[in-house]
Coordinates of N, CA and C and ligand atoms in Angstrom, one line a residue:
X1292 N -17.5 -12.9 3.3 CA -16.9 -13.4 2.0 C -15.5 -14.0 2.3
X1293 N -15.5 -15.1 1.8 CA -13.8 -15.5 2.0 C -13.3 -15.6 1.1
X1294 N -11.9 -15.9 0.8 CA -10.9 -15.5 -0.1 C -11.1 -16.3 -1.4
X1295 N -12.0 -16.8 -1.0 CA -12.3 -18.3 -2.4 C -13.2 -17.5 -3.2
X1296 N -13.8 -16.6 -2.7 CA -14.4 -15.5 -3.1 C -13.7 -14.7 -4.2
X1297 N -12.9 -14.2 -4.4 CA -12.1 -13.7 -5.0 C -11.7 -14.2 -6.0
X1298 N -11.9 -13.2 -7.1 CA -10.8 -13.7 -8.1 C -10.0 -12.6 -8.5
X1299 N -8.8 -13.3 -8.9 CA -7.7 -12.3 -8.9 C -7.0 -12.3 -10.6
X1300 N -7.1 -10.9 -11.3 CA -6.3 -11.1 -12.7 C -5.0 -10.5 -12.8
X1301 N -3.7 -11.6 -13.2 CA -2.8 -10.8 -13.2 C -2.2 -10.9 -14.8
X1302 N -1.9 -9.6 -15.3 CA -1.5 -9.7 -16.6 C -0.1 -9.7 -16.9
X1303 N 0.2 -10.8 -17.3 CA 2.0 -11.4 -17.3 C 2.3 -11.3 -18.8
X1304 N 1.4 -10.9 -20.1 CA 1.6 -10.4 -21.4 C 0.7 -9.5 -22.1
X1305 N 1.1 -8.6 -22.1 CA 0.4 -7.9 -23.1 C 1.4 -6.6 -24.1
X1306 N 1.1 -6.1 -25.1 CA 1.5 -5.6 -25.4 C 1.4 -4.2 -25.2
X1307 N 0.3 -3.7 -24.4 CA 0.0 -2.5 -23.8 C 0.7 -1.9 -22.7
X1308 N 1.9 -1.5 -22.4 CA 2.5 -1.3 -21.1 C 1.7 -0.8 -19.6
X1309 N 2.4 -0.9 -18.6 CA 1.2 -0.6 -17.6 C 2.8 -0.2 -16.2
X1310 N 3.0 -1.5 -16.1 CA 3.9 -1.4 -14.9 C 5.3 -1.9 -15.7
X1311 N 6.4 -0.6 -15.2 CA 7.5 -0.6 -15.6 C 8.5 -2.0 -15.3
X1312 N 8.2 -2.5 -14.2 CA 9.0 -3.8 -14.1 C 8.5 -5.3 -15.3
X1313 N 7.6 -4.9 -16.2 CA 6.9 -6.0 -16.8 C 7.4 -5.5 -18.9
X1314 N 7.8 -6.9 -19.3 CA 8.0 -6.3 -20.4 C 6.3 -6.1 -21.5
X1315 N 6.8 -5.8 -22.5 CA 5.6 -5.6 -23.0 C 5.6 -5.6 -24.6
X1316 N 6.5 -6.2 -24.9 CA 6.8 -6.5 -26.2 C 7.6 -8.1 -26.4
X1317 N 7.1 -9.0 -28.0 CA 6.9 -8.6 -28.8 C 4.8 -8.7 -28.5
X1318 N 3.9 -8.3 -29.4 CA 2.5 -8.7 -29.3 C 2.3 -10.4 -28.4
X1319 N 1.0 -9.7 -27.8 CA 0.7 -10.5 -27.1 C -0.4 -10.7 -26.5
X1320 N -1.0 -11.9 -25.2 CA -1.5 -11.9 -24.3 C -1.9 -13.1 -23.4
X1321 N -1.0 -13.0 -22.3 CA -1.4 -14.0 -21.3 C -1.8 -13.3 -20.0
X1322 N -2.8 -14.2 -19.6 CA -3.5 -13.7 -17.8 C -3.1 -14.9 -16.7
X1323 N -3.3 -14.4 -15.6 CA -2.8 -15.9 -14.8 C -4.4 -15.9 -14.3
X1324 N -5.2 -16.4 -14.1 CA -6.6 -16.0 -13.1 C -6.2 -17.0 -12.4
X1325 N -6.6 -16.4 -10.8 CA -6.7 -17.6 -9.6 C -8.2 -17.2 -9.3
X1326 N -8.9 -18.3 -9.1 CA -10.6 -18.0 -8.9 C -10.5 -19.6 -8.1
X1327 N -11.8 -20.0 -7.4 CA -11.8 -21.2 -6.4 C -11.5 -22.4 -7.6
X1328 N -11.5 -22.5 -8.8 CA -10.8 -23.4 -9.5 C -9.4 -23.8 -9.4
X1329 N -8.6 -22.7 -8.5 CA -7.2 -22.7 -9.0 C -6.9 -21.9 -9.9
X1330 N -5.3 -22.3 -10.5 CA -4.5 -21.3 -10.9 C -5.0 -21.4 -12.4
X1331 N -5.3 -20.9 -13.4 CA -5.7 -20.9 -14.5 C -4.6 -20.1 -15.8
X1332 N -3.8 -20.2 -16.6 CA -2.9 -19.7 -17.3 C -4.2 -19.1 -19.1
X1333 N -4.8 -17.8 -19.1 CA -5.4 -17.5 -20.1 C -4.8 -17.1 -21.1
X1334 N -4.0 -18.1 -22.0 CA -3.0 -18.0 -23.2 C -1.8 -17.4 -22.8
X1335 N -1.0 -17.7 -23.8 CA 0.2 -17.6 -23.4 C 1.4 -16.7 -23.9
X1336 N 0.9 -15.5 -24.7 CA 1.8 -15.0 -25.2 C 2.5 -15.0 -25.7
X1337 N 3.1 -14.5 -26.7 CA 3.9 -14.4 -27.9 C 5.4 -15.1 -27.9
X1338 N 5.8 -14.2 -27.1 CA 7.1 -14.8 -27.0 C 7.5 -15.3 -25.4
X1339 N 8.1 -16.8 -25.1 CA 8.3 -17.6 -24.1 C 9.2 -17.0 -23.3
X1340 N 10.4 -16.3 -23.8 CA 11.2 -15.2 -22.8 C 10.6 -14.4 -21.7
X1341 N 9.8 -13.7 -22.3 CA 9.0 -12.6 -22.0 C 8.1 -12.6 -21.1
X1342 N 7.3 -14.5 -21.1 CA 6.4 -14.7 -20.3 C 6.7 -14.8 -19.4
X1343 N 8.4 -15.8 -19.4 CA 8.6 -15.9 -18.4 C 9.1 -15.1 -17.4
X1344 N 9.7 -14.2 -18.0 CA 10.4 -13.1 -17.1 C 9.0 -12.5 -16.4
X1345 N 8.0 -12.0 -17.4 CA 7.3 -11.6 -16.6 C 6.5 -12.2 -15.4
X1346 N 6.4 -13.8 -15.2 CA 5.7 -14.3 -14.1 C 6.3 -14.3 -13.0
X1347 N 8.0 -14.6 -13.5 CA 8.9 -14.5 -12.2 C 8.7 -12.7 -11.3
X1348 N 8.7 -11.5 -13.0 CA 7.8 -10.4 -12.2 C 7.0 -10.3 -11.2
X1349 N 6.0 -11.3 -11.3 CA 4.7 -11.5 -10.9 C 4.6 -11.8 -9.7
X1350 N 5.8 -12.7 -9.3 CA 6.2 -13.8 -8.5 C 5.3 -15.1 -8.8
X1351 N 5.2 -15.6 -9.9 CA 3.9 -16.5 -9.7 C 4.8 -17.4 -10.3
X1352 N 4.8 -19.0 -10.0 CA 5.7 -20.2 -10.6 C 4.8 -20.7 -11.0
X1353 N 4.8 -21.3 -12.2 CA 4.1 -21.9 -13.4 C 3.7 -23.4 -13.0
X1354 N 4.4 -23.6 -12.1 CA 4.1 -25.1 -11.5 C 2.6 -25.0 -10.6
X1355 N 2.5 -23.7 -10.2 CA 0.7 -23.5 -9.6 C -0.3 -23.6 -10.8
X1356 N 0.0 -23.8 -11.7 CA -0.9 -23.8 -12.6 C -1.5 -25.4 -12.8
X1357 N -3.1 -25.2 -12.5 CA -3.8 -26.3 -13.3 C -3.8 -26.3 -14.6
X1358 N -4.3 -25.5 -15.0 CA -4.5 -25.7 -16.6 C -4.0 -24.3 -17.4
X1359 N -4.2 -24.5 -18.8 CA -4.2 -23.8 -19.5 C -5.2 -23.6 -21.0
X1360 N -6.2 -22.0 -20.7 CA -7.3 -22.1 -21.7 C -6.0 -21.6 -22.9
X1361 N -6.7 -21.7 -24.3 CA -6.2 -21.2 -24.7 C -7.3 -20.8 -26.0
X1362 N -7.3 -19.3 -25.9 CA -8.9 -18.7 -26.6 C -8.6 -19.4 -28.3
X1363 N -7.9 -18.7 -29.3 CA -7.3 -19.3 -30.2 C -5.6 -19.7 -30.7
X1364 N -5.5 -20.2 -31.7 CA -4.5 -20.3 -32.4 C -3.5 -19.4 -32.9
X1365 N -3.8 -18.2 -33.1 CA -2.5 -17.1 -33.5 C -1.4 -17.5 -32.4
X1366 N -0.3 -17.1 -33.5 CA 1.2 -17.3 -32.3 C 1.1 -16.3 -30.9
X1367 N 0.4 -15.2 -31.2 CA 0.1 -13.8 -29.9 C 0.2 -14.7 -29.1
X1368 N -0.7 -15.9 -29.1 CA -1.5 -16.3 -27.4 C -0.9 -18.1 -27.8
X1369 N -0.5 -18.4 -28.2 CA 0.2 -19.5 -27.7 C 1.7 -19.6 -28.2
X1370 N 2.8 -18.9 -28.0 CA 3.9 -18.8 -28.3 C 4.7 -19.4 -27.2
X1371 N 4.0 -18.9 -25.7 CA 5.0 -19.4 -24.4 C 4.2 -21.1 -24.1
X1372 N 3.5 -21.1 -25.0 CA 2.8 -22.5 -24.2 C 3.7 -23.9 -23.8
X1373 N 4.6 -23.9 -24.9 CA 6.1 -24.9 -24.5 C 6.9 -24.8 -23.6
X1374 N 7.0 -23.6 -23.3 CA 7.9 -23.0 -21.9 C 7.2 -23.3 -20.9
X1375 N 5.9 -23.0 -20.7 CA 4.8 -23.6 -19.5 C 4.7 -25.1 -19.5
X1376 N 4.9 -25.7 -21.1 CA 4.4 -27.0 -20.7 C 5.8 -27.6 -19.8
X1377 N 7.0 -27.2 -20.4 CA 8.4 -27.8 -19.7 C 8.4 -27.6 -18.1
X1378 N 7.8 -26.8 -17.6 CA 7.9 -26.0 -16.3 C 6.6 -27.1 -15.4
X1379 N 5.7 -27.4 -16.6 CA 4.7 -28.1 -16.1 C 3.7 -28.7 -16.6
X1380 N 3.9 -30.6 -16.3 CA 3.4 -31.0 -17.2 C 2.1 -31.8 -16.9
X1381 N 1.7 -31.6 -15.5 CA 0.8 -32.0 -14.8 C -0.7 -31.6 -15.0
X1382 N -0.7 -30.1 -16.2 CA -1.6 -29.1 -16.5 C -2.8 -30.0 -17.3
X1383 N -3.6 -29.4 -17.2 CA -4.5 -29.7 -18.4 C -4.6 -28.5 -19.7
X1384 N -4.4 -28.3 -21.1 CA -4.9 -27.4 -21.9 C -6.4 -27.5 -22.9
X1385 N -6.7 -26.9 -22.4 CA -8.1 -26.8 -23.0 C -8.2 -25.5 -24.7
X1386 N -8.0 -26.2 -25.4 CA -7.8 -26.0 -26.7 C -9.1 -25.6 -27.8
X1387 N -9.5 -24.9 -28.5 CA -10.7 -24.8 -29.7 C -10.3 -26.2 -30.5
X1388 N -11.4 -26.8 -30.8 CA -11.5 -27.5 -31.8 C -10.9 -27.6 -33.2
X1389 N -10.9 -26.4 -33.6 CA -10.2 -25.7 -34.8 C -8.6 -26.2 -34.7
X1390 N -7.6 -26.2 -33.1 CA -6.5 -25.7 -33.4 C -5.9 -27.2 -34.2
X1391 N -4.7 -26.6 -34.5 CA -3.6 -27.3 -35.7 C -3.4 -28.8 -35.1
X1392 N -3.2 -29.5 -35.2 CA -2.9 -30.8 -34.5 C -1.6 -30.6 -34.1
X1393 N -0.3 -29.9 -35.1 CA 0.2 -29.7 -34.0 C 0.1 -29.7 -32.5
X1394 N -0.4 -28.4 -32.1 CA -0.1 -28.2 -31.3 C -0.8 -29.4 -29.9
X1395 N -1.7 -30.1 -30.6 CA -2.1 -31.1 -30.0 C -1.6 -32.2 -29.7
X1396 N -0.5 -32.5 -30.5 CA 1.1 -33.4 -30.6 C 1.9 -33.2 -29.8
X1397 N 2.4 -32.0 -29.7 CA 3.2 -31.1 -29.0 C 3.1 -31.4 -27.4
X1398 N 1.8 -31.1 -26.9 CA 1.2 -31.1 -25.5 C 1.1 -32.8 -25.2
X1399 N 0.2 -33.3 -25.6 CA 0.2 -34.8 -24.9 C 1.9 -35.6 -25.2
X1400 N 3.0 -35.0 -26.2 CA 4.0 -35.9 -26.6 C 4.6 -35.1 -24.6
X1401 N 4.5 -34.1 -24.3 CA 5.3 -33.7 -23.4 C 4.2 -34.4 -22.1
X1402 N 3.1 -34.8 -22.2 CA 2.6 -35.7 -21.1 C 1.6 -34.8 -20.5
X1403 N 1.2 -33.7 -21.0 CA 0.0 -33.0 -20.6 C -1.1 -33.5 -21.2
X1404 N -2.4 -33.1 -20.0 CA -3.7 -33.3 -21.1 C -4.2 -32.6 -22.0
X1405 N -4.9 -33.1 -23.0 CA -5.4 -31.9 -23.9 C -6.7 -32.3 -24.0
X1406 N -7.7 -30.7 -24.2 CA -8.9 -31.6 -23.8 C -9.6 -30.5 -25.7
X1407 N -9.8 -30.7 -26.4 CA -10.5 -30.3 -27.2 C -12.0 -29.7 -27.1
X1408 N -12.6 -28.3 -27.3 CA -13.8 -27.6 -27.2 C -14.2 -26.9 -28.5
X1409 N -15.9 -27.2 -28.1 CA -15.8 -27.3 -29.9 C -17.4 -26.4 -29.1
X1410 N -18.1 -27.0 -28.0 CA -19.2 -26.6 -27.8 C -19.1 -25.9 -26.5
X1411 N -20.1 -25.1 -25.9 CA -19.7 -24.1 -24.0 C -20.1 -25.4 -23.5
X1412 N -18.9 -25.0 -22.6 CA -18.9 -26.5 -21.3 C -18.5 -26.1 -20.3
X1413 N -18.8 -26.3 -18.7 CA -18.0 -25.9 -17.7 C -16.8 -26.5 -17.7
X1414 N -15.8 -26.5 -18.0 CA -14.3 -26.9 -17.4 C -14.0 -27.0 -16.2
X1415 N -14.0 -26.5 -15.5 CA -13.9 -26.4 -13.9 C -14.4 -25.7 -12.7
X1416 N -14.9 -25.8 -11.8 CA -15.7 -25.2 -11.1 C -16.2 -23.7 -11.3
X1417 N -17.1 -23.7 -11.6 CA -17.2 -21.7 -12.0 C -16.7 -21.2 -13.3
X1418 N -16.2 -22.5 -13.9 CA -15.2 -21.6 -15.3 C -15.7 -22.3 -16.7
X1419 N -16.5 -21.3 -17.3 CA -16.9 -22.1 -18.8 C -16.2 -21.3 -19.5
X1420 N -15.9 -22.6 -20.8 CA -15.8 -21.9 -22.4 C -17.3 -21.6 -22.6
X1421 N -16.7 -20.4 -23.7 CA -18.4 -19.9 -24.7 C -18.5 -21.2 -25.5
X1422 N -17.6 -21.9 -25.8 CA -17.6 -22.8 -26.9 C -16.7 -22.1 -28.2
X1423 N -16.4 -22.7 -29.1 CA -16.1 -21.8 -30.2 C -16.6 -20.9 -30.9
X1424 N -16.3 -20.1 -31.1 CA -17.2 -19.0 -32.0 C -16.6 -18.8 -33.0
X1425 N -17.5 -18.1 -34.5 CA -17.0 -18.4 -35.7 C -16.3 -16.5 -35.8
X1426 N -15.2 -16.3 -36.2 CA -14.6 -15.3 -36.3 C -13.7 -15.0 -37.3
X1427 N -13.0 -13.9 -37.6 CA -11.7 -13.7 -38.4 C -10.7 -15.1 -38.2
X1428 N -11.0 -15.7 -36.8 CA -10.4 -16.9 -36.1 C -11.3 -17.5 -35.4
X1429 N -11.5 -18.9 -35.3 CA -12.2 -19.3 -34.5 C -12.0 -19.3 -32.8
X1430 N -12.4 -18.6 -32.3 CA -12.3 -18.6 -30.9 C -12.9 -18.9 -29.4
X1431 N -12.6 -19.3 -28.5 CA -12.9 -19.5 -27.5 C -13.3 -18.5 -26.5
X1432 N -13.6 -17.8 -25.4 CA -13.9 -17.4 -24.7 C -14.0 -17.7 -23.4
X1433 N -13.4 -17.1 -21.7 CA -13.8 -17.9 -20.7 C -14.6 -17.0 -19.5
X1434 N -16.0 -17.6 -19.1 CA -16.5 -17.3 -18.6 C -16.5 -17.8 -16.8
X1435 N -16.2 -16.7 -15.9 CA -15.8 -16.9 -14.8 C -17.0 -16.5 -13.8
X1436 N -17.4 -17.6 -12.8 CA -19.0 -17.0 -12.5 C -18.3 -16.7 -11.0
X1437 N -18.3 -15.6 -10.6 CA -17.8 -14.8 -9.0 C -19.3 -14.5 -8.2
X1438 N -18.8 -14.0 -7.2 CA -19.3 -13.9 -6.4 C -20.5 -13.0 -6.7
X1439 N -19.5 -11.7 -7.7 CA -20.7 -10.5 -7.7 C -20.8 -10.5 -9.3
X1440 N -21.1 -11.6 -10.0 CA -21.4 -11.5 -11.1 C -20.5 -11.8 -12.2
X1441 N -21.4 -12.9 -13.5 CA -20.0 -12.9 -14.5 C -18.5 -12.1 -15.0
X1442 N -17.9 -12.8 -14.6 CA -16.2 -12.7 -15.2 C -16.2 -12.8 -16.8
X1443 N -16.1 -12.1 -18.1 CA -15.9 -12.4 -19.5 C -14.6 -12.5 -19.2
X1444 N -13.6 -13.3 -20.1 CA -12.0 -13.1 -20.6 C -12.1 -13.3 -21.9
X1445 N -11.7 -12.2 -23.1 CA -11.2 -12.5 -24.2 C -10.4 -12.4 -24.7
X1446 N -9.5 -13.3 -25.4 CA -8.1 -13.3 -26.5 C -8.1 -12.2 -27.1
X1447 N -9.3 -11.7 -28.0 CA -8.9 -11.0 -29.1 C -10.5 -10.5 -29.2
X1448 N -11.5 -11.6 -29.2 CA -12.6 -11.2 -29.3 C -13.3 -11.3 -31.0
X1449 N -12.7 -12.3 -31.7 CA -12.4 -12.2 -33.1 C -14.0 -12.9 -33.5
X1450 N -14.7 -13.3 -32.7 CA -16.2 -13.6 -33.6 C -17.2 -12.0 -32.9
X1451 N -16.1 -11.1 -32.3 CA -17.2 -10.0 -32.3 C -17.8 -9.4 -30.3
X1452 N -17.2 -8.7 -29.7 CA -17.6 -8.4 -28.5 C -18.9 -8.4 -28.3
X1453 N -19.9 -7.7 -29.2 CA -20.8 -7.7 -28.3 C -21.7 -9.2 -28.5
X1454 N -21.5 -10.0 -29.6 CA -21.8 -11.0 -29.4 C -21.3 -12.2 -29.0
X1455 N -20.5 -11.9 -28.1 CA -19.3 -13.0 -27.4 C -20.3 -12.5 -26.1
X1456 N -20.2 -11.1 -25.8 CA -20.7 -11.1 -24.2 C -22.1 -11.4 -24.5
X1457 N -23.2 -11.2 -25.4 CA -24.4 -11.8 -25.4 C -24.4 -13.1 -25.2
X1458 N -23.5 -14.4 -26.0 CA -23.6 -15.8 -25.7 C -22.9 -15.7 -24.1
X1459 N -22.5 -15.1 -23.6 CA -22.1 -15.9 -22.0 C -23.1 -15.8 -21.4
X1460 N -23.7 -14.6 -21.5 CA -24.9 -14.0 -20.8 C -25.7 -15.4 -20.4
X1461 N -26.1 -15.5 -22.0 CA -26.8 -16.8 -22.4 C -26.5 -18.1 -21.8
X1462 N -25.4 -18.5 -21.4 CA -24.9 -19.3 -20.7 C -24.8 -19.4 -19.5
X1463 N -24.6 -18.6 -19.1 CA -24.6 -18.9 -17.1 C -25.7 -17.7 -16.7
X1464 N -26.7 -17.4 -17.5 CA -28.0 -17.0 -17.0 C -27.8 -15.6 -16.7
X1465 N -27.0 -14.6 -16.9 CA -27.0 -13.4 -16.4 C -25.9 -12.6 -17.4
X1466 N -25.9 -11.1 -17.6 CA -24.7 -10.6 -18.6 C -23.5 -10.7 -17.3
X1467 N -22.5 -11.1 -18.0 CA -21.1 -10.4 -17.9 C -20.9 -9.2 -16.6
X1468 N -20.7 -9.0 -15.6 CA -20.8 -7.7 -15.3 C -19.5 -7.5 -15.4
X1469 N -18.0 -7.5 -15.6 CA -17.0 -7.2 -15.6 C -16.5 -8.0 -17.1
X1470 N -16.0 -7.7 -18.3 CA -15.6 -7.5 -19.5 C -13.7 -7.3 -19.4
X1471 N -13.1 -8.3 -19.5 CA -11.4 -7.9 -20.0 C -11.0 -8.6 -21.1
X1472 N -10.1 -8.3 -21.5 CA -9.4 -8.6 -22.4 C -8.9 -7.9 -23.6
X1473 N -9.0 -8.5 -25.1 CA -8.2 -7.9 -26.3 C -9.8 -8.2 -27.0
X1474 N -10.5 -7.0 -27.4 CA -11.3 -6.2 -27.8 C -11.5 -6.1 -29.3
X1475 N -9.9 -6.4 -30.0 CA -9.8 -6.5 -31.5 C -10.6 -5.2 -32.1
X1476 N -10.6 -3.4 -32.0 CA -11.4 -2.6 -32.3 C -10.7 -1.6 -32.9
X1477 N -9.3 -2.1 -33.6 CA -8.1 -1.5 -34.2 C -9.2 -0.8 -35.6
X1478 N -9.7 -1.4 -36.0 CA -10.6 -0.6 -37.4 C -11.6 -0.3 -37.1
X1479 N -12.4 -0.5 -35.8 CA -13.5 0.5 -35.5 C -13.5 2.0 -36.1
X1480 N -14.8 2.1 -36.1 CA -14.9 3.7 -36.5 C -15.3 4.4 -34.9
X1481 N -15.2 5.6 -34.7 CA -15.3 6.3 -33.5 C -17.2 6.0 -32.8
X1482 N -17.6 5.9 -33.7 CA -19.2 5.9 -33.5 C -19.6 4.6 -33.6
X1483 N -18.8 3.3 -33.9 CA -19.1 1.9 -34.0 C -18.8 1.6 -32.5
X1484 N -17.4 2.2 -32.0 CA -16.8 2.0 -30.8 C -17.9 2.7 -29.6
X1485 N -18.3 3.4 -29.5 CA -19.3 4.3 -28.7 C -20.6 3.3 -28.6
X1486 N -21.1 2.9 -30.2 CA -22.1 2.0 -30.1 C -22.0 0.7 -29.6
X1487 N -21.3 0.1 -29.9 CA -20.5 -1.2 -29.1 C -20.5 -0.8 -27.1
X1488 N -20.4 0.7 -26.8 CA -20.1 0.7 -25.4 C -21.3 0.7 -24.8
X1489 N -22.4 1.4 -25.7 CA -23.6 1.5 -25.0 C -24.6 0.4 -25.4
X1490 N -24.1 -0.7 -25.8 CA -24.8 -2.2 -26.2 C -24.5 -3.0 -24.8
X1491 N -23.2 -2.7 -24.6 CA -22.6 -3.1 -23.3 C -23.2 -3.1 -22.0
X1492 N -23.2 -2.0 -22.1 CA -24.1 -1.6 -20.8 C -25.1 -1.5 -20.6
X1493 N -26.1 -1.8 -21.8 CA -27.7 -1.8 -21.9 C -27.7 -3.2 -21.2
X1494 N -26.7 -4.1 -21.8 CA -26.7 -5.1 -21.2 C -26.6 -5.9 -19.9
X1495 N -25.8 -4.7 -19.5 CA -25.5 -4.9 -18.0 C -24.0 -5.1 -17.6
X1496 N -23.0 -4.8 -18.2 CA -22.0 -5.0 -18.5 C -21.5 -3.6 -17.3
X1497 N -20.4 -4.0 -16.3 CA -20.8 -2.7 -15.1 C -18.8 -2.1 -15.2
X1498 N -18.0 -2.8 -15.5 CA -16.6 -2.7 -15.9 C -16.1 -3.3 -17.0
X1499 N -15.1 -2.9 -17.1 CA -14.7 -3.0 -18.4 C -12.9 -2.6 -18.6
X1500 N -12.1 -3.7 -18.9 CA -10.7 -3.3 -19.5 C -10.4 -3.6 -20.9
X1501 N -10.1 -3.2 -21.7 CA -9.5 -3.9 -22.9 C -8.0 -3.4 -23.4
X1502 N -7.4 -4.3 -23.4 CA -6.0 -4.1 -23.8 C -5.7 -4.7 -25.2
X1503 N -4.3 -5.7 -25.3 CA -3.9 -6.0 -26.3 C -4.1 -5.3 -28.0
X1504 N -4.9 -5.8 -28.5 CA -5.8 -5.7 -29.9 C -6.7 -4.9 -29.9
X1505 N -7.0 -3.8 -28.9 CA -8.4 -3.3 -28.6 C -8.2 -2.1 -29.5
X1506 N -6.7 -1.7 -29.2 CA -6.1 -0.7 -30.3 C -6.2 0.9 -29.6
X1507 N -5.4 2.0 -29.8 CA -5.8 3.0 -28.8 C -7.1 3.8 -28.7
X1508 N -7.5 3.9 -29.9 CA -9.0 5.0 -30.0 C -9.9 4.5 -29.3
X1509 N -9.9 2.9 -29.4 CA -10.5 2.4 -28.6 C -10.8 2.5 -27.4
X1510 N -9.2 2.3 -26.9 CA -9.2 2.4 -25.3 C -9.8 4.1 -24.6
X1511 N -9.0 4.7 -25.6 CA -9.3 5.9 -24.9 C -10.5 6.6 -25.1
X1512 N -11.7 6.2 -26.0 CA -13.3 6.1 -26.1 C -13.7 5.6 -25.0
X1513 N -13.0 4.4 -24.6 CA -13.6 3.9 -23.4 C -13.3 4.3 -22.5
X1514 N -12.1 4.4 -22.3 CA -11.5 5.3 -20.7 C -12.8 6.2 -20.4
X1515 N -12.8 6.8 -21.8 CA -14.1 8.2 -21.1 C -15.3 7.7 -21.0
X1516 N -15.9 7.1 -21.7 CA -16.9 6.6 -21.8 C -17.5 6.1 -20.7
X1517 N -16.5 4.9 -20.1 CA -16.7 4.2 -18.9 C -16.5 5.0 -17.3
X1518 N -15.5 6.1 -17.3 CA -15.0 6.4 -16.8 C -14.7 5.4 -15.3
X1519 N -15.2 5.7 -14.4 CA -14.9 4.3 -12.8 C -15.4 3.0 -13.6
X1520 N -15.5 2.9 -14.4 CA -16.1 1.6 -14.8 C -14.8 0.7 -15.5
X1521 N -13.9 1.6 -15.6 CA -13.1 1.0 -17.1 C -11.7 0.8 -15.9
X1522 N -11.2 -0.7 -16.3 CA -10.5 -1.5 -15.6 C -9.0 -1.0 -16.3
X1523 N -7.9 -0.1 -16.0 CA -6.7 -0.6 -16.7 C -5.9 -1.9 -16.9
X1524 N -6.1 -2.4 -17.8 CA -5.5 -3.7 -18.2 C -4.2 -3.3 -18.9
X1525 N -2.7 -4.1 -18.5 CA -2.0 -3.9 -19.7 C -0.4 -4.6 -18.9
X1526 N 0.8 -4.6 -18.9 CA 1.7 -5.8 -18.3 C 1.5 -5.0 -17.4
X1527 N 1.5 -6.5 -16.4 CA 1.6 -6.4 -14.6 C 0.9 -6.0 -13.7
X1528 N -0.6 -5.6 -14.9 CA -1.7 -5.2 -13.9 C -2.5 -6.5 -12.8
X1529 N -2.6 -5.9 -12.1 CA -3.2 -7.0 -11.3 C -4.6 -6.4 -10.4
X1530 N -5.5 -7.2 -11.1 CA -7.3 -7.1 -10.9 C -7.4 -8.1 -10.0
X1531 N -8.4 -7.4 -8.5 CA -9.1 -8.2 -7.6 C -10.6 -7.9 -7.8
X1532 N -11.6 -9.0 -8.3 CA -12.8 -8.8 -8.5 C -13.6 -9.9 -7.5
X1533 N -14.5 -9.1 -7.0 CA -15.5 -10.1 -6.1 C -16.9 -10.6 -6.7
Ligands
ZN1706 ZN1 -3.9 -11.4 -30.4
ZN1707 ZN1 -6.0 -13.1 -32.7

């Protein structure tokens, strides 16, 4: 296996703390993924300060970045996107259909591409949107196909986990085996959250982190639940998955 093999998650926002050198406030969530597509920026976090501090954290310079997904429109996940675009304008942003024209102003006035997704499409080698999905928010989702099985990434997960990871499934022909992101399961009940874990896994779903929005009962249902299964996600974590 060679290193193109790999993909690597590093979490440069979240609101969940993890590693002391990374801030973790205000709400948030950005991922950097490097997978054989290149450097990929998965939203961008709340506040532009913060992101950036944390990538210089990271050591990662924003000018490695090809593109930028960006799941939805809440300020959480596109607040630093102007800070990225100044740093770099060579990017492509791959946007929901839904979002504001702003922000679609914004990005091509500074000389980036913007590519609008409305339906699941490969974007770049190995890396699809679900397409939009209809939610509290309309949202995106990106599906990363590795070596040992689908990659899910979600913003928030706002049209619903277990039917976000059933449509990827559906899409690149196999479930999800590794699950991250913001989970959105702040009002779950203890027994919706348990049922949701074991939908997961019937499915085939073999890890699992959820940070941001996932909310704590959540996490900590899952922590046990999953036990080796369950990925800590939260600032400055950094995931190698094959
Ligand atoms: Zn959010
Ligand atoms: Zn949201």
């Amino acid at each position: 296996m060679s290193s193109r093999d790999i993909v690597t998650i590093t979490d440069v926002y979240d609101n969940v703390p993890l590693d002391q050198r990374f801030k973790n406030e205000p709400l948030g969530l950005s991922l950097v993924i490097e997978s054989r597509a290149g450097v990929t920026l998965f939203d961008t976090g709340g506040r532009a300060s913060v992101l950036l501090e944390n990538l210089s954290a990271a050591d990662i310079d924003p000018a490695t970045f090809k593109r930028v997904f960006l799941s939805h429109a809440h300020s959480d996940h596109t607040g630093g996107l102007r800070a990225v675009l100044e740093r770099n304008r060579q990017l492509t942003v791959f946007a929901a259909a839904s979002f504001p024209g702003m922000i679609r102003e914004e990005v091509t006035a500074m000389g980036a591409k913007y590519v609008m997704i409305s339906e699941a499409v490969e974007i770049a080698d190995g890396l699809w949107s679900t397409g939009e999905l209809e939610g509290i928010a309309w949202e995106q989702s990106l599906v990363i196909v590795a070596h040992g099985g689908p990659i899910l990434v979600t913003g928030c997960a706002h049209a619903g986990l277990v039917d976000t990871v059933r449509l990827a499934a559906r899409l690149v022909g196999r479930a999800p085996r590794v699950v991250l992101g913001g989970f959105h399961l702040e009002e779950n009940t203890h027994e919706e959250i348990e049922d949701i874990s074991e939908r997961l896994h019937v499915m085939g779903v073999v890890k699992i982190g959820g940070s941001h929005c996932t909310g704590q009962k959540a996490r900590s249902l899952m922590r046990r639940r999953w036990g080796d299964g369950w990925i800590e996600l939260g600032a400055g974590a950094r995931i190698s998955i094959c």
